[in-house]
XYZ file of C-alpha atoms in Angstrom:
501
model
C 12.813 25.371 17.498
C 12.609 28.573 16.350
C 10.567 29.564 13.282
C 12.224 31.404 10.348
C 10.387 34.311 9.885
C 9.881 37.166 6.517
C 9.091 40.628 7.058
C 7.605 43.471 5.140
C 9.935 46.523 5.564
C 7.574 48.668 4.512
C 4.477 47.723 7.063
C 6.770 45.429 9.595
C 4.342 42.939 8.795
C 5.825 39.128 9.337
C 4.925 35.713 8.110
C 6.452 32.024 9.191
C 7.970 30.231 6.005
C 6.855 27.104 7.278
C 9.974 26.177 8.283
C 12.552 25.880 11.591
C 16.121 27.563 11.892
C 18.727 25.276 11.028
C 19.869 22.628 14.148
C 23.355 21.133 14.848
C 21.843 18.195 12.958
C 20.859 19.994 9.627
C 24.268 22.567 9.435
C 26.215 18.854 9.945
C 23.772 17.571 6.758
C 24.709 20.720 4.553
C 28.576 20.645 5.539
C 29.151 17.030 4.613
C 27.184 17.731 1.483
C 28.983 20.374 0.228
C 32.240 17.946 1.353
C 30.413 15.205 -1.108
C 29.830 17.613 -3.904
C 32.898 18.824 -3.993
C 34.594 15.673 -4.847
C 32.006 15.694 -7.461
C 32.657 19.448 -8.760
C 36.084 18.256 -9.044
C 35.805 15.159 -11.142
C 33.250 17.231 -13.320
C 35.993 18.877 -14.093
C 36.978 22.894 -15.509
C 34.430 22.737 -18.301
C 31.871 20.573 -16.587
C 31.917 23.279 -14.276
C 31.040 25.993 -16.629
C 28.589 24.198 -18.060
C 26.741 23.828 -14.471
C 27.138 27.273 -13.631
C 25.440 28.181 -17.084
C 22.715 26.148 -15.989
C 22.107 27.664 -12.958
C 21.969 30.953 -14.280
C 19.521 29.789 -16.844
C 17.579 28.240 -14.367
C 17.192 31.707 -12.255
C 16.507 33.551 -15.283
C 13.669 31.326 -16.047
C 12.268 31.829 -12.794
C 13.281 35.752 -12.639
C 9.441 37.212 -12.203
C 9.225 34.669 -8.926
C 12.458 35.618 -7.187
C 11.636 39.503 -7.946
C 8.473 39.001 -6.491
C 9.713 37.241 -3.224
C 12.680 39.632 -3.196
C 10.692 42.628 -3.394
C 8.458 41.791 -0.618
C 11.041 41.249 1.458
C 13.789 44.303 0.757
C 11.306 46.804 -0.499
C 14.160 47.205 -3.275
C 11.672 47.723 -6.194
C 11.483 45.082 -9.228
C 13.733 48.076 -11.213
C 16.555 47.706 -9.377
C 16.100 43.446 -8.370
C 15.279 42.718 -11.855
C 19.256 44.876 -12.499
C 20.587 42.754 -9.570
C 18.949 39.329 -11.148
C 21.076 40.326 -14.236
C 24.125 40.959 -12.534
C 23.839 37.441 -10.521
C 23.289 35.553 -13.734
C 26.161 37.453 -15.580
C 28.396 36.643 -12.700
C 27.334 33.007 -13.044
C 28.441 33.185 -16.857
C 31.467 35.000 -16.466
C 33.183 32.364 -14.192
C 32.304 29.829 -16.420
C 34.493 32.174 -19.239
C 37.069 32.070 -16.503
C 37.074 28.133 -15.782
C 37.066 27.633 -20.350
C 40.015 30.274 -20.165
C 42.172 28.549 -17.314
C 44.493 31.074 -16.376
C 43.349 31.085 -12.526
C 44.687 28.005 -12.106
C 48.387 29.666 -12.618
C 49.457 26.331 -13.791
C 54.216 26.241 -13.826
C 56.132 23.602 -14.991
C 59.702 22.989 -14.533
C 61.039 20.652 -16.362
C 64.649 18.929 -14.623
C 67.641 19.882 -15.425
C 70.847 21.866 -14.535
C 71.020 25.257 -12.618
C 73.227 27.454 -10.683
C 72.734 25.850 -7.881
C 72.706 22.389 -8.950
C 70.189 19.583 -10.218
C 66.693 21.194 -10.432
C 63.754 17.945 -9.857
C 60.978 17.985 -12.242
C 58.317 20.466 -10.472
C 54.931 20.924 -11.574
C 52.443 23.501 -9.520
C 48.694 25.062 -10.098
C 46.114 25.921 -7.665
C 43.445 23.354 -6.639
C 40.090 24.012 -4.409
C 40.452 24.430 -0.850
C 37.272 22.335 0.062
C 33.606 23.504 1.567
C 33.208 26.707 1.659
C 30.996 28.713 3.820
C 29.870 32.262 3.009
C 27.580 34.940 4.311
C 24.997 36.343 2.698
C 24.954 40.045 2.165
C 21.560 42.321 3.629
C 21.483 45.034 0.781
C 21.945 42.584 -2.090
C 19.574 39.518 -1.696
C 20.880 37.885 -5.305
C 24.590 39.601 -5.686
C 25.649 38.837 -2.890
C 23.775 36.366 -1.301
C 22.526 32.708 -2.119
C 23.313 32.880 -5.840
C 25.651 35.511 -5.770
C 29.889 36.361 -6.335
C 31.005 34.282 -3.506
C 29.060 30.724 -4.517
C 29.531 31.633 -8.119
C 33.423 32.166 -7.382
C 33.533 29.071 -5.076
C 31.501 26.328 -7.255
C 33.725 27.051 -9.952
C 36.872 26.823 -7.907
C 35.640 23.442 -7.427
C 34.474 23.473 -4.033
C 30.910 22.933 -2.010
C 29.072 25.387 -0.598
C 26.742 26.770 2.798
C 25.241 29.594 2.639
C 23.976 31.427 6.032
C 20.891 33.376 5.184
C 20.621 37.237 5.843
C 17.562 36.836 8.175
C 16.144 40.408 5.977
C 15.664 38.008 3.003
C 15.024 34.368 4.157
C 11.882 33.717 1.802
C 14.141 34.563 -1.081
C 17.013 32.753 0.168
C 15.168 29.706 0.353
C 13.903 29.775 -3.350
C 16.955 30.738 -5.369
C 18.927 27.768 -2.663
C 15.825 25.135 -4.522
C 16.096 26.675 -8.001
C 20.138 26.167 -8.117
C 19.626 22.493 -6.110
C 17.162 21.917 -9.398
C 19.758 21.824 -11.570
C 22.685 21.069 -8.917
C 21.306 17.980 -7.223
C 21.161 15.748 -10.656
C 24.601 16.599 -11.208
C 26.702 16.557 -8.514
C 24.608 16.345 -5.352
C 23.804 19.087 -3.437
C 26.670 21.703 -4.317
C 24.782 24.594 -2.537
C 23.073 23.978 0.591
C 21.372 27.002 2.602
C 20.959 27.451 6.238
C 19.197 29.888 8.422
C 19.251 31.103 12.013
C 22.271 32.724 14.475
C 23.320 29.672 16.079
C 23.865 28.513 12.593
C 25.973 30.678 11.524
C 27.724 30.287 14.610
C 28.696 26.924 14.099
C 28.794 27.341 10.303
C 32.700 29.033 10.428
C 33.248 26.410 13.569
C 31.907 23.453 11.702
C 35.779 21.307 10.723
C 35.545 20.363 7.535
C 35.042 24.177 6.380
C 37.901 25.490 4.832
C 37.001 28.804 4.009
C 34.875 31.493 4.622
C 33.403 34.695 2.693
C 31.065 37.359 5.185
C 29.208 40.972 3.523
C 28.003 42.858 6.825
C 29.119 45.084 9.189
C 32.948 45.858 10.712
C 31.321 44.168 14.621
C 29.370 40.600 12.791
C 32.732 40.234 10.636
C 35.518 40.847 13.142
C 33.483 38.189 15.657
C 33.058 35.438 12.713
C 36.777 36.373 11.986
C 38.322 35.968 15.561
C 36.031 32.493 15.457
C 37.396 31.434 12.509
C 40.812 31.639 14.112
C 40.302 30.136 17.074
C 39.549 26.995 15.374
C 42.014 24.126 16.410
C 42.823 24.287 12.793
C 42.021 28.109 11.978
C 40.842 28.972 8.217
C 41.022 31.744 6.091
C 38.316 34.282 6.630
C 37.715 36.836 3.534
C 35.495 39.689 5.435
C 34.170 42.812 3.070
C 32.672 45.122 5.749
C 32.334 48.945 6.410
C 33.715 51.680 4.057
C 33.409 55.432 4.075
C 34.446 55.725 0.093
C 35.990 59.251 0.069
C 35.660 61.989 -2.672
C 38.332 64.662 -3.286
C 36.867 67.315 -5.460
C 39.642 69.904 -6.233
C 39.306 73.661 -5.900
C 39.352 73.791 -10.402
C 36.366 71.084 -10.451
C 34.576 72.904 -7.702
C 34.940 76.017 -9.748
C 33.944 74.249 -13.236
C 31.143 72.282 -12.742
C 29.703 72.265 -8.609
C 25.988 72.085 -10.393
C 26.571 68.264 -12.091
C 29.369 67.514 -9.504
C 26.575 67.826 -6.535
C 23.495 66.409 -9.071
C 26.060 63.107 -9.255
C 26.704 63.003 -5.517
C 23.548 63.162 -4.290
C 22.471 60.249 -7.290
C 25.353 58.204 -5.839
C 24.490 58.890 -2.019
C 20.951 58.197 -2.163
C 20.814 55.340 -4.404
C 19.389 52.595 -3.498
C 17.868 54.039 -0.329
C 22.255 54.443 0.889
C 22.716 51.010 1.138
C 25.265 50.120 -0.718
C 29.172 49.082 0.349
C 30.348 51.450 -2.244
C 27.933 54.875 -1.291
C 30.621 57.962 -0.905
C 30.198 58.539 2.858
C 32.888 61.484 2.964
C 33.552 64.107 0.445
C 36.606 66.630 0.278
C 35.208 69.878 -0.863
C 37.034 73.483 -0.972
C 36.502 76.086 1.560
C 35.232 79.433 -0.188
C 32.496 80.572 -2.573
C 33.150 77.677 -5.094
C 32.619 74.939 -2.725
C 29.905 76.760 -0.383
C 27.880 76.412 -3.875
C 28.661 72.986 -4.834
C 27.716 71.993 -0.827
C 24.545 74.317 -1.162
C 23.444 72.423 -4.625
C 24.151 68.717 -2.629
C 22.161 69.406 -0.058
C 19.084 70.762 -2.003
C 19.414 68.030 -4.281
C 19.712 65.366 -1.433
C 16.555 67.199 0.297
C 14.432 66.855 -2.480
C 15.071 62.753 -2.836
C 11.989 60.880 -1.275
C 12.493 58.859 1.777
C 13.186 55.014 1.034
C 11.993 52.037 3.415
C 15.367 50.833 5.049
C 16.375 47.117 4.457
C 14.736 46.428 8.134
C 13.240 48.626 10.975
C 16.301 48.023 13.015
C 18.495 48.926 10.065
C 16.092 52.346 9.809
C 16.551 53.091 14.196
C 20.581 52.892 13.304
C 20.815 55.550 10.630
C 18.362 57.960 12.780
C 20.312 57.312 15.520
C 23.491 57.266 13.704
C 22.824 60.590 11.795
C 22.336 62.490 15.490
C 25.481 61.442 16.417
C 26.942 62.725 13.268
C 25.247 65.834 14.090
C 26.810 65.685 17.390
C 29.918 65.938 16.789
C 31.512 69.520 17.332
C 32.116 71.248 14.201
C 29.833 69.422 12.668
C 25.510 70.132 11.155
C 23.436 68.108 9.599
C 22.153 70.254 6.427
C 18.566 68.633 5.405
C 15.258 70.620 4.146
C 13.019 68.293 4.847
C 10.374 69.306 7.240
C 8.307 65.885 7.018
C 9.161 63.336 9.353
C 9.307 60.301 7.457
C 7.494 57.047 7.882
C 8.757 54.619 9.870
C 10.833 52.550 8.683
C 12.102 54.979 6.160
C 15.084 57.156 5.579
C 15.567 60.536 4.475
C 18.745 61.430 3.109
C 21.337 64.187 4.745
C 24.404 65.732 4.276
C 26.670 66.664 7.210
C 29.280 69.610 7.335
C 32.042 69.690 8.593
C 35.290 72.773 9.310
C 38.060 72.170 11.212
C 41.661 71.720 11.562
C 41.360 67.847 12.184
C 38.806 65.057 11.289
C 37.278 63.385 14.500
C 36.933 60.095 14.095
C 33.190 59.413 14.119
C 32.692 61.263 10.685
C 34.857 59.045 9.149
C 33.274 55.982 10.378
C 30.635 54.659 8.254
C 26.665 55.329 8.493
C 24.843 53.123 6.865
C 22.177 54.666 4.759
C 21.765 58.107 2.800
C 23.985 60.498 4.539
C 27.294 61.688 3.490
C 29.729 64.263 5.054
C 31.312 66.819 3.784
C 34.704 67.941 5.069
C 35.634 71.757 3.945
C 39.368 72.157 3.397
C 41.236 75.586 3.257
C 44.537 74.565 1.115
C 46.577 70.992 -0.030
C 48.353 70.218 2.984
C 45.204 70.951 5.147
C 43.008 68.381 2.569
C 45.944 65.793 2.970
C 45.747 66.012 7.170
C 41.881 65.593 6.916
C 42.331 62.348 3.985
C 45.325 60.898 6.746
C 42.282 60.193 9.428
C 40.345 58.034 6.885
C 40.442 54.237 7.103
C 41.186 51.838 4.912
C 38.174 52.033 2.222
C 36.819 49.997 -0.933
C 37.123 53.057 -3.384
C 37.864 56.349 -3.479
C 36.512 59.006 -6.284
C 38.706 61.949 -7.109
C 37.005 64.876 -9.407
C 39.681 66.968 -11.125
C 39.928 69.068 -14.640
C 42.419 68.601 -17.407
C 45.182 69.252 -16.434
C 44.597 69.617 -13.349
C 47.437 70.200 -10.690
C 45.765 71.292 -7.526
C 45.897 69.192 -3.870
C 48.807 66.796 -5.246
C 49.717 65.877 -1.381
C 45.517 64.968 -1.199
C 45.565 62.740 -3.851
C 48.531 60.787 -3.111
C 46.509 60.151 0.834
C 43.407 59.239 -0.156
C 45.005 57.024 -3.337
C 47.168 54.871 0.107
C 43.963 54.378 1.577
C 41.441 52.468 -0.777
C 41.400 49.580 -3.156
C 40.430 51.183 -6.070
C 40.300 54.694 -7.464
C 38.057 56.180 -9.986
C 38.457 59.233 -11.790
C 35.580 61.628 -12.480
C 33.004 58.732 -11.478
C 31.318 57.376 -9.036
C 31.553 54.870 -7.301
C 28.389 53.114 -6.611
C 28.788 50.363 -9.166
C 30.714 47.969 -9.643
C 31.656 45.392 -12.714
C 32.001 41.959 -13.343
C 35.427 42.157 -14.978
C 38.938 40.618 -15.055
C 40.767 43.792 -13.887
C 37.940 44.306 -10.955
C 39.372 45.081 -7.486
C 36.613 45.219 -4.820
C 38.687 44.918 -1.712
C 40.997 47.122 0.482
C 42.437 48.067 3.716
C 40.625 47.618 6.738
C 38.219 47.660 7.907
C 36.922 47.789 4.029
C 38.347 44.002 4.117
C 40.478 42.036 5.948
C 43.035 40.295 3.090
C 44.296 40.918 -0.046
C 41.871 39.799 -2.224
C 38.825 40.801 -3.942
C 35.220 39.733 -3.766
C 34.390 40.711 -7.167
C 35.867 40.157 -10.539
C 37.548 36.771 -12.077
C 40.391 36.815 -9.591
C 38.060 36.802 -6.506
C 38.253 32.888 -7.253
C 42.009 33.077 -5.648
C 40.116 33.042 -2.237
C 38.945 29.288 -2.303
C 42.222 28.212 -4.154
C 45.557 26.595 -2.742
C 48.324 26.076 -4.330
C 50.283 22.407 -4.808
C 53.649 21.510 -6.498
C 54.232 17.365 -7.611
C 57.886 17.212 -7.798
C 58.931 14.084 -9.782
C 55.442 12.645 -10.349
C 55.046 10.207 -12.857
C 52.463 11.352 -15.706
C 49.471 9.417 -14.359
C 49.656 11.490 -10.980
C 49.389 14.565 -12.217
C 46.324 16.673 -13.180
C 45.749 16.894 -16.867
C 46.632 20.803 -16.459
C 50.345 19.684 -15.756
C 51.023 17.054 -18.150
C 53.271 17.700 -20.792
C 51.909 17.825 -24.264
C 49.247 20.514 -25.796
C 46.880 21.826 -23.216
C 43.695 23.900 -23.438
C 44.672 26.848 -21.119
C 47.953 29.201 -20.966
C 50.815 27.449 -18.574
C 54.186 28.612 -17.258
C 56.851 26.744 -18.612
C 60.857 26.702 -17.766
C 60.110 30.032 -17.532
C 57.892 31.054 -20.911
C 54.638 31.494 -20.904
C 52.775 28.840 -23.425
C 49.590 29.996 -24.759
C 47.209 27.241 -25.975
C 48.386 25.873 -29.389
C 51.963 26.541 -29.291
């Protein structure tokens, strides 16, 4: 067996946990738990649900000095910005248990019998129900968000349904604590709702493993599209909800340029080199004006960007691909890398870069995501050259466009990069994003690979199917359905019912 193993990023100093890699044996255990506990997250039913994932966000708040700790030592992230993520996970925790007490995302109809066009309608009754064990793939750049604790179990436990969680092998100490703290208050309850395994193999036969009906990946466009063509090929193939790379394009217009290039490039390099360039959401591409008022704007970026110390990358491999990703960016022809700094910087670090681009066409590697603190700026000369650049950019999470009042410049731009991305922010950027209803983190590929999001109260839709009872008697049907008053909004003949009418 092989040892699971935690690493310092910042000396590439390693310690054993004390304990193997997961075997066929164990990944059976944790699949036909989370197949027992979700019979169990079921009967608890919607507000016994809320109530456990309000535990379990008390429970990792209570321990929050611990996890940092681990976390830190593992990510280099800081306790600044883990402590921020440790809020985030626990508010994400809370906010699905508002969204099981509110009951909307079960999109419970009822029609009642009776006469129509087209003859005798049967009594039908649909809502959505949980799809069953769910396995899900913890992110490398957010050990809590998006990982053991994070969106994904959050969304699943309070669909109803269990959970396995492959560990990111850049965090496994820290995976391993938060998976205890949640089976603390789990394991009384309902059994063990949350299992967590570790190792390649395992997460191998995780996606393969029958009785998983679903699965939820964070990484790159190569780890996601294998797991993805593997969950297909099952005899009975599953969904497979993949977030993976983005470039997140910026369109400043020639106005903004003009106004403002002194905050516009203090914002972008902020955004760019935050959090060392990891994150899904960093604007890898920017739009900028050819001429005097975007020369200045790209000048200011890259001054800004030089003067931003280098960060320890999530892993030493992670810091070999952006060096060796940035000189291929700088390869390209038209393209040069624009960085002051004359200090190499430690291994495992990264310094941030900015790459410029002019020419009549976009090659394809600059719009291909680099993981890390580099961005790329692409100069265009008029509209209809900015809207042939945007028309080579894939499908992205977000895009950021940065206009004035009133503003009526590069109209055929901003309707491209507006097709390509899931969601578009004006005069912001886009390295956040919130826990809301109205959240969209999702788009075309290879940003995702379906419809839905991962973040926000309808990211629950993912481990949901829906079922229709036509003509059941009373006792068969879920309390949701029954006719009578009802604690959450409903469908019915056709009018929506609010609870209390």
């Amino acid at each position: 067996m092989t040892s699971v193993i935690s690493t310092d990023p910042t000396t590439g100093l390693t310690r054993p946990l004390g304990f193997d890699e997961t075997d066929a044996a164990g990944l059976a255990d944790a699949v036909a738990a989370a197949e027992r506990a979700g019979e169990r997250l079921v009967a608890l039913g919607r507000l016994g649900r809320a109530d456990l994932l309000e535990a379990i966000a008390d429970a990792l708040e209570g321990r929050r000095d611990e996890i940092v700790a681990t976390a830190d030592s593992e990510t280099a992230l800081g306790p600044v910005r883990l402590n921020g993520e440790l809020t985030r996970t626990a508010y994400q925790l809370r906010f699905f248990a508002e969204v099981l007490r509110e009951g909307s995302y079960l999109e419970a109809v009822i029609d009642h019998a009776g006469d129509t066009p087209m003859g005798p309608r049967p009594d039908l009754r649909r809502m959505l129900v949980p799809i069953g064990p769910v396995a899900v793939y913890a992110a490398s750049n957010f050990p809590l968000a998006f990982s053991v604790p994070g969106g994904d179990t959050a969304a699943a436990l309070a669909a109803g349904c269990g959970v396995v969680v492959k560990a990111h092998p850049a965090h496994p100490a820290t995976s391993a604590l938060v998976g205890s703290i949640i089976a603390d208050v789990t394991d009384p309850v309902v059994g063990r709702a949350v299992s967590v395994v570790f190792g390649y193999e395992a997460g191998i036969g995780l996606v393969e493993a029958p009785a998983i009906r679903a699965a939820s990946f964070t990484g790159s466009p190569g780890g996601g599209r294998a797991l993805a063509e593997l969950a297909a090929a099952r005899p009975e193939p599953i969904p497979f909800y993949g977030e993976l790379g983005s470039i997140n394009p910026v369109l400043v217009s020639p106005a903004a340029a003009a106004a403002r290039a002194s905050s516009l490039a203090a914002g972008l390099a902020g955004s760019i080199a935050l959090g060392g360039g990891q994150f899904c959401t960093k604007p890898g591409l920017a739009f900028v004006p050819a001429g005097p008022d975007g020369d200045e704007l790209v000048a200011e970026l890259a001054a800004q960007l030089t003067g931003v110390v280098p960060k320890p990358a999530l892993t030493t491999g992670m810091a070999a691909a952006y060096a060796s990703g940035l000189e291929s960016l700088g390869a390209v022809p038209g393209a040069r890398v624009l960085s002051g700094r004359t200090d190499a910087p430690a291994p495992g670090t990264t310094a941030p870069a900015l790459v410029e681009f002019e020419g009549d066409e976009l090659p394809e590697r600059l719009a291909e995501e680099c993981f890390g603190p580099v961005a790329v700026v692409a100069r265009y000369r008029d509209d209809e050259h900015a809207a042939r650049l945007l028309s080579s950019v894939p499908g992205s999470l977000t895009a950021s466009l940065f206009l004035e009042a009133d503003d009526t410049g590069v109209p055929a731009a901003r309707a491209a990069i507006s097709a390509r991305v899931g969601r578009i922010l004006y005069d912001q950027y886009p390295t956040g994003v919130a826990v809301a209803w109205a959240q969209n983190h999702g788009g075309p590929w290879p940003s995702t690979d379906s419809v839905h999001t991962s973040v926000g109260a309808t990211s629950i839709r993912r481990y949901l199917r829906p079922v229709a009872w036509q003509n059941a008697p009373t006792t068969e049907l879920p309390a949701e359905l029954r006719d009578g008053p009802v604690d959450l909004p409903r469908r019915v003949d056709g009018a929506l019912v609010l609870p209390g009418s």
